[in-house]
Coordinates of C-alpha atoms in Angstrom, one line a residue:
M1222 CA 0.0 0.0 0.0
K1223 CA 1.6 3.4 -1.0
F1224 CA 1.1 6.6 1.0
T1225 CA 1.5 10.1 -0.5
A1226 CA 3.7 12.7 1.2
A1227 CA 0.8 14.4 2.8
A1228 CA -0.4 11.3 4.4
S1229 CA 3.2 10.5 5.8
A1230 CA 3.4 14.0 7.2
A1231 CA 0.1 13.6 8.9
L1232 CA 1.1 10.3 10.5
T1233 CA 4.4 11.7 11.6
A1234 CA 2.6 14.5 13.3
I1235 CA 0.4 12.3 15.4
P1236 CA 2.9 11.6 18.3
A1237 CA 3.6 15.3 18.5
L1238 CA 0.0 16.0 19.3
G1239 CA 0.0 13.4 22.1
F1240 CA -2.6 11.1 20.6
V1241 CA -2.7 7.4 20.5
I1242 CA -4.7 5.5 17.8
Q1243 CA -6.6 2.6 19.2
T1244 CA -8.2 0.2 16.8
G1245 CA -10.2 -2.9 17.0
S1246 CA -13.5 -1.1 18.0
P1247 CA -16.6 -3.3 17.2
R1248 CA -18.0 -0.4 15.1
R1249 CA -15.1 -0.6 12.8
G1250 CA -14.3 3.0 13.6
I1251 CA -11.3 4.8 15.0
V1252 CA -11.4 6.0 18.5
L1253 CA -9.0 8.6 19.6
N1254 CA -8.1 9.1 23.3
S1255 CA -5.8 11.9 24.5
I1256 CA -3.0 11.3 26.8
G1257 CA -1.9 15.0 27.4
G1258 CA -4.5 17.1 25.6
W1259 CA -8.3 17.0 25.5
Q1260 CA -9.9 14.5 27.8
P1261 CA -13.6 13.3 27.5
G1262 CA -15.5 14.8 30.4
S1263 CA -13.0 17.5 31.0
G1264 CA -15.5 20.2 30.2
A1265 CA -13.4 21.7 27.5
P1266 CA -14.8 21.7 23.9
A1267 CA -14.2 18.7 21.8
P1268 CA -11.7 19.2 18.8
D1269 CA -13.0 19.3 15.2
W1270 CA -11.7 15.9 13.8
S1271 CA -13.5 16.4 10.4
S1272 CA -10.3 17.9 8.9
W1273 CA -7.9 15.6 10.6
G1274 CA -5.5 13.9 8.2
Q1275 CA -6.1 16.2 5.4
P1276 CA -3.1 17.7 3.6
A1277 CA -2.6 21.4 4.2
A1278 CA -2.4 23.8 1.0
A1279 CA 1.0 25.3 2.5
P1280 CA 3.9 23.3 3.9
A1281 CA 3.1 22.0 7.5
A1282 CA 4.1 24.2 10.4
P1283 CA 6.1 22.9 13.4
A1284 CA 3.6 21.2 15.6
P1285 CA 2.5 23.5 18.6
A1286 CA 3.0 22.3 22.1
P1287 CA 0.5 19.8 23.3
M1288 CA -1.2 22.2 25.8
S1289 CA -1.2 25.4 23.7
W1290 CA -2.9 23.8 20.7
A1291 CA -6.4 25.4 20.2
P1292 CA -9.2 23.9 17.9
P1293 CA -10.6 25.7 14.9
A1294 CA -13.7 27.7 15.2
A1295 CA -16.6 25.4 14.7
P1296 CA -20.2 24.9 16.1
A1297 CA -19.6 23.4 19.6
P1298 CA -21.3 20.0 19.8
A1299 CA -23.1 18.6 22.7
P1300 CA -21.1 17.9 25.8
A1301 CA -19.6 14.4 25.7
P1302 CA -21.1 11.9 28.2
V1303 CA -19.4 11.5 31.5
A1304 CA -17.8 8.2 31.1
S1305 CA -14.2 6.6 31.6
S1306 CA -13.9 5.6 28.1
W1307 CA -16.3 7.4 25.5
T1308 CA -17.6 5.5 22.5
Q1309 CA -19.8 6.8 19.7
P1310 CA -23.7 6.3 20.5
A1311 CA -25.7 3.8 18.2
A1312 CA -28.2 6.3 17.4
P1313 CA -27.1 9.1 15.0
A1314 CA -27.0 12.7 16.5
P1315 CA -29.2 15.5 15.1
A1316 CA -27.8 16.9 12.0
A1317 CA -25.6 20.0 12.5
P1318 CA -26.1 23.1 10.3
A1319 CA -24.6 22.8 6.9
P1320 CA -21.2 24.4 6.8
A1321 CA -20.4 27.2 4.5
P1322 CA -19.5 26.1 1.0
R1323 CA -15.9 25.9 0.4
S1324 CA -13.7 26.7 -2.5
S1325 CA -12.5 24.0 -4.8
S1326 CA -8.9 24.4 -3.6
E1327 CA -9.9 24.0 0.0
S1328 CA -12.0 21.1 -0.7
D1329 CA -9.1 19.4 -2.6
A1330 CA -6.7 20.3 0.2
N1331 CA -9.1 18.8 2.9
Q1332 CA -9.8 15.5 1.2
N1333 CA -9.5 12.3 3.2
V1334 CA -6.4 10.6 1.9
F1335 CA -7.9 7.2 2.9
G1336 CA -10.9 7.8 0.6
T1337 CA -13.5 7.2 3.3
K1338 CA -14.9 9.0 6.4
S1339 CA -13.0 7.5 9.3
L1340 CA -15.3 8.7 12.1
E1341 CA -18.7 8.2 10.7
W1342 CA -20.6 4.9 10.8
G1343 CA -23.5 4.7 8.3
G1344 CA -25.0 1.5 9.5
N1345 CA -25.8 -1.6 7.7
E1346 CA -29.0 -0.7 5.7
K1347 CA -27.4 -1.3 2.4
D1348 CA -26.2 -4.7 3.1
P1349 CA -28.7 -7.2 1.8
S1350 CA -27.6 -9.9 4.1
S1351 CA -28.4 -7.7 7.1
K1352 CA -32.1 -6.8 6.2
T1353 CA -34.8 -7.9 8.7
V1354 CA -38.5 -7.7 8.7
R1355 CA -39.6 -5.1 11.1
L1356 CA -42.1 -6.1 13.8
R1357 CA -44.6 -3.5 12.6
D1358 CA -44.7 -4.8 9.1
R1359 CA -45.2 -8.3 10.4
L1360 CA -48.0 -7.1 12.7
N1361 CA -49.8 -5.2 9.7
E1362 CA -49.5 -8.2 7.3
A1363 CA -51.2 -10.4 10.1
D1364 CA -53.8 -8.0 10.6
T1365 CA -54.6 -7.8 6.9
E1366 CA -54.7 -11.6 6.5
R1367 CA -57.1 -11.7 9.7
R1368 CA -59.3 -9.1 8.2
K1369 CA -59.6 -10.8 4.9
A1370 CA -60.3 -14.2 6.4
Q1371 CA -63.1 -12.4 8.6
E1372 CA -64.7 -10.7 5.6
E1373 CA -64.7 -14.1 3.6
A1374 CA -66.4 -15.8 6.7
E1375 CA -69.0 -13.0 6.9
A1376 CA -69.7 -13.3 3.2
R1377 CA -70.3 -17.0 3.6
E1378 CA -72.6 -16.5 6.3
R1379 CA -74.6 -13.9 4.5
A1380 CA -74.9 -16.2 1.5
A1381 CA -76.0 -19.2 3.7
E1382 CA -78.6 -16.8 5.4
I1383 CA -79.9 -15.6 2.0
R1384 CA -80.5 -19.3 0.8
R1385 CA -82.2 -20.2 4.0
E1386 CA -84.7 -17.3 3.7
Q1387 CA -85.3 -18.0 -0.1
R1388 CA -86.0 -21.7 0.9
L1389 CA -88.2 -20.7 3.8
K1390 CA -90.2 -18.4 1.5
K1391 CA -90.4 -21.0 -1.2
I1392 CA -91.8 -23.6 1.4
A1393 CA -94.4 -21.2 2.6
Y1394 CA -95.3 -20.2 -1.0
M1395 CA -95.7 -24.0 -2.0
R1396 CA -97.7 -24.7 1.2
D1397 CA -100.2 -21.8 0.8
M1398 CA -100.6 -22.4 -3.0
P1399 CA -103.9 -24.1 -3.6
D1400 CA -103.9 -27.1 -5.9
S1401 CA -106.4 -25.3 -8.4
Q1402 CA -103.7 -22.8 -9.1
P1403 CA -103.6 -22.2 -12.9
A1404 CA -100.2 -23.0 -14.4
G1405 CA -101.1 -22.5 -18.2
T1406 CA -102.0 -25.2 -20.7
V1407 CA -99.5 -27.4 -22.4
E1408 CA -100.6 -26.3 -25.9
E1409 CA -99.8 -22.7 -24.8
F1410 CA -96.3 -23.6 -24.0
M1411 CA -95.8 -25.8 -27.0
F1412 CA -96.8 -22.9 -29.3
K1413 CA -95.3 -20.0 -27.3
E1414 CA -91.9 -21.6 -27.2
G1415 CA -92.0 -22.7 -30.9
V1416 CA -91.7 -26.5 -30.0
Q1417 CA -94.7 -27.5 -32.0
E1418 CA -93.4 -25.9 -35.1
Q1419 CA -90.4 -28.1 -34.8
L1420 CA -92.4 -31.1 -34.3
N1421 CA -94.5 -30.2 -37.4
K1422 CA -91.4 -29.8 -39.5
L1423 CA -90.1 -33.3 -38.2
D1424 CA -93.4 -34.9 -39.4
E1425 CA -93.2 -33.2 -42.8
E1426 CA -89.5 -33.8 -43.5
L1427 CA -89.3 -37.4 -42.2
I1428 CA -91.5 -40.0 -43.6
G1429 CA -92.2 -42.9 -41.2
L1430 CA -89.8 -43.3 -38.2
V1431 CA -92.8 -43.5 -36.0
P1432 CA -90.8 -44.8 -32.9
V1433 CA -88.3 -41.9 -33.4
K1434 CA -90.8 -39.2 -33.6
K1435 CA -92.6 -40.7 -30.5
R1436 CA -89.4 -40.6 -28.5
V1437 CA -88.7 -37.0 -29.7
K1438 CA -92.0 -36.0 -28.5
E1439 CA -91.7 -37.6 -25.1
I1440 CA -88.4 -35.6 -24.6
A1441 CA -90.2 -32.4 -25.7
A1442 CA -93.1 -33.1 -23.2
L1443 CA -90.6 -33.5 -20.4
L1444 CA -88.9 -30.2 -21.2
V1445 CA -92.3 -28.4 -21.5
L1446 CA -93.6 -29.8 -18.2
D1447 CA -90.4 -29.0 -16.5
K1448 CA -90.6 -25.4 -17.6
M1449 CA -94.2 -25.2 -16.4
R1450 CA -93.1 -26.7 -13.0
R1451 CA -90.3 -23.9 -12.8
K1452 CA -93.0 -21.1 -13.5
L1453 CA -94.8 -22.3 -10.3
G1454 CA -91.6 -22.6 -8.2
F1455 CA -91.2 -26.4 -8.1
Q1456 CA -87.8 -27.7 -7.7
T1457 CA -86.4 -28.7 -11.2
S1458 CA -83.3 -30.1 -12.6
V1459 CA -81.9 -30.4 -16.1
P1460 CA -82.4 -33.9 -17.4
S1461 CA -79.8 -35.8 -19.2
L1462 CA -80.2 -34.8 -22.8
H1463 CA -77.2 -36.7 -24.2
M1464 CA -78.3 -39.1 -26.9
C1465 CA -77.5 -42.2 -28.9
F1466 CA -78.9 -42.7 -32.5
T1467 CA -78.5 -46.2 -33.9
G1468 CA -79.5 -47.5 -37.2
A1469 CA -78.5 -48.0 -40.8
P1470 CA -77.2 -45.3 -43.0
G1471 CA -79.8 -42.9 -44.5
T1472 CA -82.4 -43.4 -41.8
G1473 CA -82.5 -39.6 -40.8
K1474 CA -80.2 -39.5 -37.9
T1475 CA -78.6 -36.2 -38.6
T1476 CA -82.0 -34.8 -39.5
V1477 CA -83.3 -35.7 -36.2
A1478 CA -80.2 -34.3 -34.5
V1479 CA -80.7 -30.9 -36.2
R1480 CA -84.4 -30.9 -35.1
M1481 CA -83.5 -31.8 -31.5
G1482 CA -81.0 -29.0 -31.3
Q1483 CA -83.6 -26.6 -32.4
I1484 CA -86.0 -27.7 -29.9
L1485 CA -83.6 -27.4 -27.1
A1486 CA -82.7 -23.9 -28.3
K1487 CA -86.5 -23.0 -28.2
M1488 CA -87.0 -24.3 -24.8
G1489 CA -84.0 -22.5 -23.4
Y1490 CA -81.9 -25.7 -22.8
S1491 CA -79.4 -24.6 -25.4
R1492 CA -78.0 -21.3 -26.2
Q1493 CA -77.8 -21.6 -30.0
G1494 CA -79.2 -25.0 -31.0
H1495 CA -76.5 -25.7 -33.9
V1496 CA -75.3 -29.1 -34.8
V1497 CA -71.6 -29.8 -35.3
L1498 CA -71.0 -33.1 -37.1
A1499 CA -67.5 -34.8 -36.2
T1500 CA -66.0 -38.1 -37.1
R1501 CA -62.7 -39.8 -35.8
D1502 CA -60.5 -37.8 -38.1
D1503 CA -61.9 -34.6 -36.4
L1504 CA -61.3 -35.8 -32.9
V1505 CA -58.3 -37.9 -33.0
G1506 CA -54.7 -36.8 -33.8
Q1507 CA -51.9 -38.6 -35.6
Y1508 CA -49.2 -38.2 -32.9
V1509 CA -48.7 -37.8 -29.1
G1510 CA -50.2 -34.6 -27.9
H1511 CA -52.2 -34.0 -31.0
T1512 CA -55.5 -35.5 -29.8
A1513 CA -56.4 -33.3 -27.0
P1514 CA -56.3 -30.0 -28.9
K1515 CA -58.4 -31.4 -31.8
T1516 CA -60.8 -32.8 -29.6
K1517 CA -61.2 -29.5 -27.4
E1518 CA -61.5 -27.5 -30.7
M1519 CA -64.6 -29.5 -31.8
I1520 CA -66.1 -29.2 -28.4
K1521 CA -65.6 -25.5 -28.4
K1522 CA -67.3 -25.2 -31.8
A1523 CA -70.3 -27.3 -30.5
M1524 CA -70.7 -25.4 -27.2
G1525 CA -74.3 -24.2 -26.7
G1526 CA -75.5 -26.7 -29.2
V1527 CA -75.3 -30.5 -30.2
L1528 CA -72.1 -32.3 -31.0
L1529 CA -73.1 -35.2 -33.2
V1530 CA -70.3 -37.8 -33.4
D1531 CA -71.0 -40.0 -36.5
E1532 CA -69.6 -43.6 -36.4
A1533 CA -68.5 -43.1 -32.8
Y1534 CA -67.2 -46.7 -32.4
Y1535 CA -64.3 -45.9 -34.5
L1536 CA -63.0 -43.8 -31.6
Y1537 CA -62.0 -46.8 -29.9
N1538 CA -59.6 -49.4 -31.3
A1539 CA -59.4 -52.4 -28.9
A1540 CA -56.6 -54.1 -31.0
N1541 CA -54.2 -51.2 -30.6
D1542 CA -53.1 -50.2 -27.0
R1543 CA -51.3 -47.2 -28.4
D1544 CA -54.4 -45.7 -30.2
Y1545 CA -55.0 -42.1 -29.5
G1546 CA -58.7 -42.5 -29.5
Q1547 CA -58.9 -43.3 -25.8
E1548 CA -57.7 -39.9 -25.0
S1549 CA -60.5 -38.2 -27.1
I1550 CA -63.1 -40.5 -25.3
E1551 CA -61.8 -39.4 -21.9
I1552 CA -62.2 -35.9 -22.6
L1553 CA -65.7 -36.3 -24.1
L1554 CA -66.7 -38.2 -20.9
N1555 CA -65.5 -35.5 -18.7
V1556 CA -67.3 -32.7 -20.8
M1557 CA -70.6 -34.7 -20.9
E1558 CA -70.4 -34.8 -17.0
T1559 CA -69.3 -31.4 -16.0
Q1560 CA -70.9 -29.3 -18.9
Q1561 CA -74.1 -31.0 -19.5
D1562 CA -75.9 -27.8 -19.2
D1563 CA -74.3 -26.2 -22.1
L1564 CA -73.5 -29.1 -24.5
V1565 CA -75.5 -32.2 -25.9
V1566 CA -73.5 -35.0 -27.2
A1567 CA -75.1 -37.4 -29.6
L1568 CA -73.5 -40.6 -30.9
A1569 CA -74.6 -42.3 -34.0
G1570 CA -73.7 -45.5 -35.7
Y1571 CA -74.7 -49.2 -36.5
K1572 CA -76.6 -50.7 -33.6
D1573 CA -74.5 -53.9 -33.2
R1574 CA -71.2 -51.8 -33.4
M1575 CA -72.4 -49.2 -30.9
D1576 CA -73.5 -52.0 -28.5
K1577 CA -69.9 -53.4 -28.8
F1578 CA -68.4 -49.9 -28.2
F1579 CA -70.5 -49.4 -25.0
S1580 CA -69.2 -52.7 -23.7
Y1581 CA -65.7 -51.3 -23.9
I1582 CA -66.6 -47.9 -22.5
P1583 CA -69.2 -48.5 -19.8
G1584 CA -68.9 -44.9 -18.6
M1585 CA -70.3 -43.7 -22.0
M1586 CA -73.3 -45.9 -21.8
S1587 CA -74.3 -44.5 -18.3
R1588 CA -73.9 -40.9 -19.3
I1589 CA -76.5 -41.2 -22.3
G1590 CA -80.1 -41.1 -21.1
N1591 CA -81.8 -41.3 -24.6
H1592 CA -81.2 -44.2 -26.8
I1593 CA -83.2 -43.9 -30.1
D1594 CA -83.2 -46.8 -32.7
F1595 CA -83.8 -45.8 -36.3
P1596 CA -85.5 -48.6 -38.2
N1597 CA -85.0 -49.2 -42.1
Y1598 CA -87.6 -47.7 -44.3
S1599 CA -90.0 -49.7 -46.2
A1600 CA -90.4 -49.6 -50.0
D1601 CA -93.5 -47.5 -49.7
E1602 CA -91.8 -45.1 -47.4
L1603 CA -88.9 -44.7 -49.7
V1604 CA -91.3 -44.0 -52.6
A1605 CA -92.9 -41.3 -50.5
I1606 CA -89.4 -39.9 -49.6
A1607 CA -88.7 -39.5 -53.3
S1608 CA -92.1 -37.6 -53.7
V1609 CA -90.9 -35.1 -51.1
M1610 CA -87.5 -34.7 -52.8
A1611 CA -89.2 -34.1 -56.1
R1612 CA -91.5 -31.6 -54.7
E1613 CA -88.7 -29.7 -53.0
L1614 CA -86.7 -29.7 -56.3
E1615 CA -89.9 -28.5 -58.2
Y1616 CA -90.1 -31.7 -60.2
D1617 CA -93.2 -33.6 -61.1
I1618 CA -93.2 -37.3 -61.0
E1619 CA -96.0 -38.7 -63.3
D1620 CA -98.4 -41.2 -61.7
S1621 CA -97.3 -44.0 -64.2
A1622 CA -93.6 -43.5 -62.9
Y1623 CA -94.3 -44.6 -59.2
P1624 CA -94.6 -48.2 -59.8
V1625 CA -91.6 -48.3 -61.8
F1626 CA -89.6 -46.6 -59.1
K1627 CA -91.1 -48.8 -56.5
H1628 CA -89.9 -51.8 -58.3
Y1629 CA -86.4 -50.5 -58.7
I1630 CA -86.4 -49.9 -54.9
Q1631 CA -87.3 -53.4 -54.1
K1632 CA -84.6 -54.8 -56.4
R1633 CA -82.0 -52.4 -54.9
M1634 CA -82.9 -53.3 -51.3
E1635 CA -81.8 -57.0 -52.1
L1636 CA -78.3 -55.8 -53.0
P1637 CA -75.4 -54.9 -50.7
Y1638 CA -74.7 -51.4 -49.4
F1639 CA -78.3 -50.2 -49.4
S1640 CA -78.7 -46.8 -47.7
N1641 CA -82.3 -46.0 -47.4
A1642 CA -82.9 -42.3 -48.1
R1643 CA -79.5 -41.9 -49.4
T1644 CA -80.2 -44.5 -52.2
V1645 CA -83.4 -42.7 -52.9
R1646 CA -81.5 -39.4 -53.2
N1647 CA -79.0 -41.0 -55.8
A1648 CA -81.9 -42.5 -57.6
M1649 CA -83.6 -39.2 -57.9
D1650 CA -80.6 -37.7 -59.2
R1651 CA -80.2 -40.1 -62.0
A1652 CA -83.7 -39.7 -62.8
R1653 CA -83.3 -36.1 -63.3
M1654 CA -80.4 -36.8 -65.4
N1655 CA -82.3 -39.1 -67.6
S1656 CA -85.2 -36.6 -68.0
A1657 CA -82.6 -33.9 -69.1
I1658 CA -81.0 -36.3 -71.6
R1659 CA -84.5 -37.2 -72.9
T1660 CA -85.7 -33.6 -73.3
F1661 CA -82.3 -32.5 -74.9
D1662 CA -82.4 -35.2 -77.5
K1663 CA -86.1 -34.5 -78.2
Y1664 CA -85.8 -30.8 -78.8
A1665 CA -82.2 -30.0 -79.6
I1666 CA -81.0 -33.1 -81.5
R1667 CA -84.2 -34.1 -83.3
G1668 CA -85.6 -30.5 -83.4
E1669 CA -89.2 -31.3 -82.4
N1670 CA -91.6 -28.3 -82.1
G1671 CA -88.9 -26.2 -83.6
G1672 CA -86.6 -26.7 -80.6
F1673 CA -89.0 -25.0 -78.1
C1674 CA -89.8 -27.1 -74.9
S1675 CA -92.7 -26.4 -72.5
V1676 CA -92.7 -25.8 -68.6
H1677 CA -94.2 -29.4 -68.3
D1678 CA -91.1 -30.9 -70.2
L1679 CA -88.6 -29.1 -67.8
K1680 CA -90.4 -30.5 -64.6
A1681 CA -91.7 -33.9 -65.8
I1682 CA -90.0 -37.3 -64.7
T1683 CA -91.6 -40.2 -66.4
A1684 CA -91.5 -44.0 -66.0
A1685 CA -89.0 -44.2 -68.8
D1686 CA -86.7 -42.1 -66.6
F1687 CA -86.8 -44.8 -63.8
Q1688 CA -87.0 -47.7 -66.2
V1689 CA -83.3 -47.0 -67.1
L1690 CA -82.4 -47.7 -63.5
V1691 CA -84.2 -51.1 -63.5
D1692 CA -82.6 -52.1 -66.8
D1693 CA -79.2 -51.3 -65.4
I1694 CA -79.8 -53.7 -62.5
D1695 CA -81.2 -56.5 -64.7
N1696 CA -78.6 -56.2 -67.4
A1697 CA -75.4 -55.4 -65.3
D1698 CA -73.0 -58.1 -64.2
V1699 CA -73.5 -59.5 -60.6
D1700 CA -70.5 -57.9 -59.3
K1701 CA -71.5 -54.5 -60.7
R1702 CA -75.2 -54.3 -60.0
I1703 CA -74.5 -52.2 -56.8
F1704 CA -73.5 -49.5 -59.1
A1705 CA -76.9 -49.4 -61.0

């Protein structure tokens, strides 16, 4: 460690002043005791140590005698406490008036050569390791937590008291209400809520399916009576509206699901009443972590309506333990249990396969309260469906064409892959194409009537248009008849 000339001179002058430097104080300061000059408790003013050790601007003068030295003029501090060995008090003394500003030369001359203040202790407030939590802060925190807990307890008590009062009022109301209290008619609620309109559309759009329509009307009746009970104040609960539609393709499962969604929306059991159709590809991912986002995305789209899972048995593959469909089923089960007030899940598929699927997933079976079986259509019902399709497309089927079409349906029902109403729709598309070919050949190719055709020609479907379908079945090879 190197000392400057001024520092060496200051240290040399210390013995002449009669002072001894004592170190090792627990406060890390320097305590100066006099052996021939000023003594603590002597009554004499204490010397000013603030400028001690500072190099003077001029060469140092010879040191005065120990008893003739006088301290520079400065504000006299409070008398030192009477004690045998004086130490600096722990609490800082009141701040003295600020001294007059010094010139730059004087400031430079009185700088501490050691770079720090020797006789002042600033405490350990800036030392992170020595910070402690004050008792006042701890008490304030404890008081805040106690006040919050007390407020929460009071809120729970108020809520419980309100529920008790409401229950007592309801009991008194139900006790005093006469049995003859009018609650309205069922027809009023049916027409007011629009339920009857949806049932009428179901009868018009679906031919046959008497068991299905009966089951839908039973569910509608339960919802209507439940709402009437709620109007009078009776205790009600939302019934389980999850459904399972089993039957062959083309039996109207999707149509019934759409109508049920609209009925639930009219009755207030569904926010929107829309139907979202989903298959395995929409719910199950191709790698780890892909299934959950896909399933939740479809559920999010169907919230407030009906989620129709077509061919739901493909979600579970018993032959593959690593199949990701199990994860999708678990998510559906959780949603069906926790969010049944805002989402109706309907599963659709073949009856035998759905029964096998439920045997693997018993939790799914117990969460579905409405099982509706869709029977196959008869030949007469399929002919009536063709008439409805033609009317919606503004076509007229001639009376002589109906027996031919029924004959085609009877033959087609004996072949594989028969799909009820879907087969009828495909047959109607081919009949329309045959009608267009016949009309084009008559008026455009052969030029009859000068090429002018009537409205009847554009709307008519004749027996010859259906006879083409029958001839395709009769003349086709055995392995190609299904394409007729």
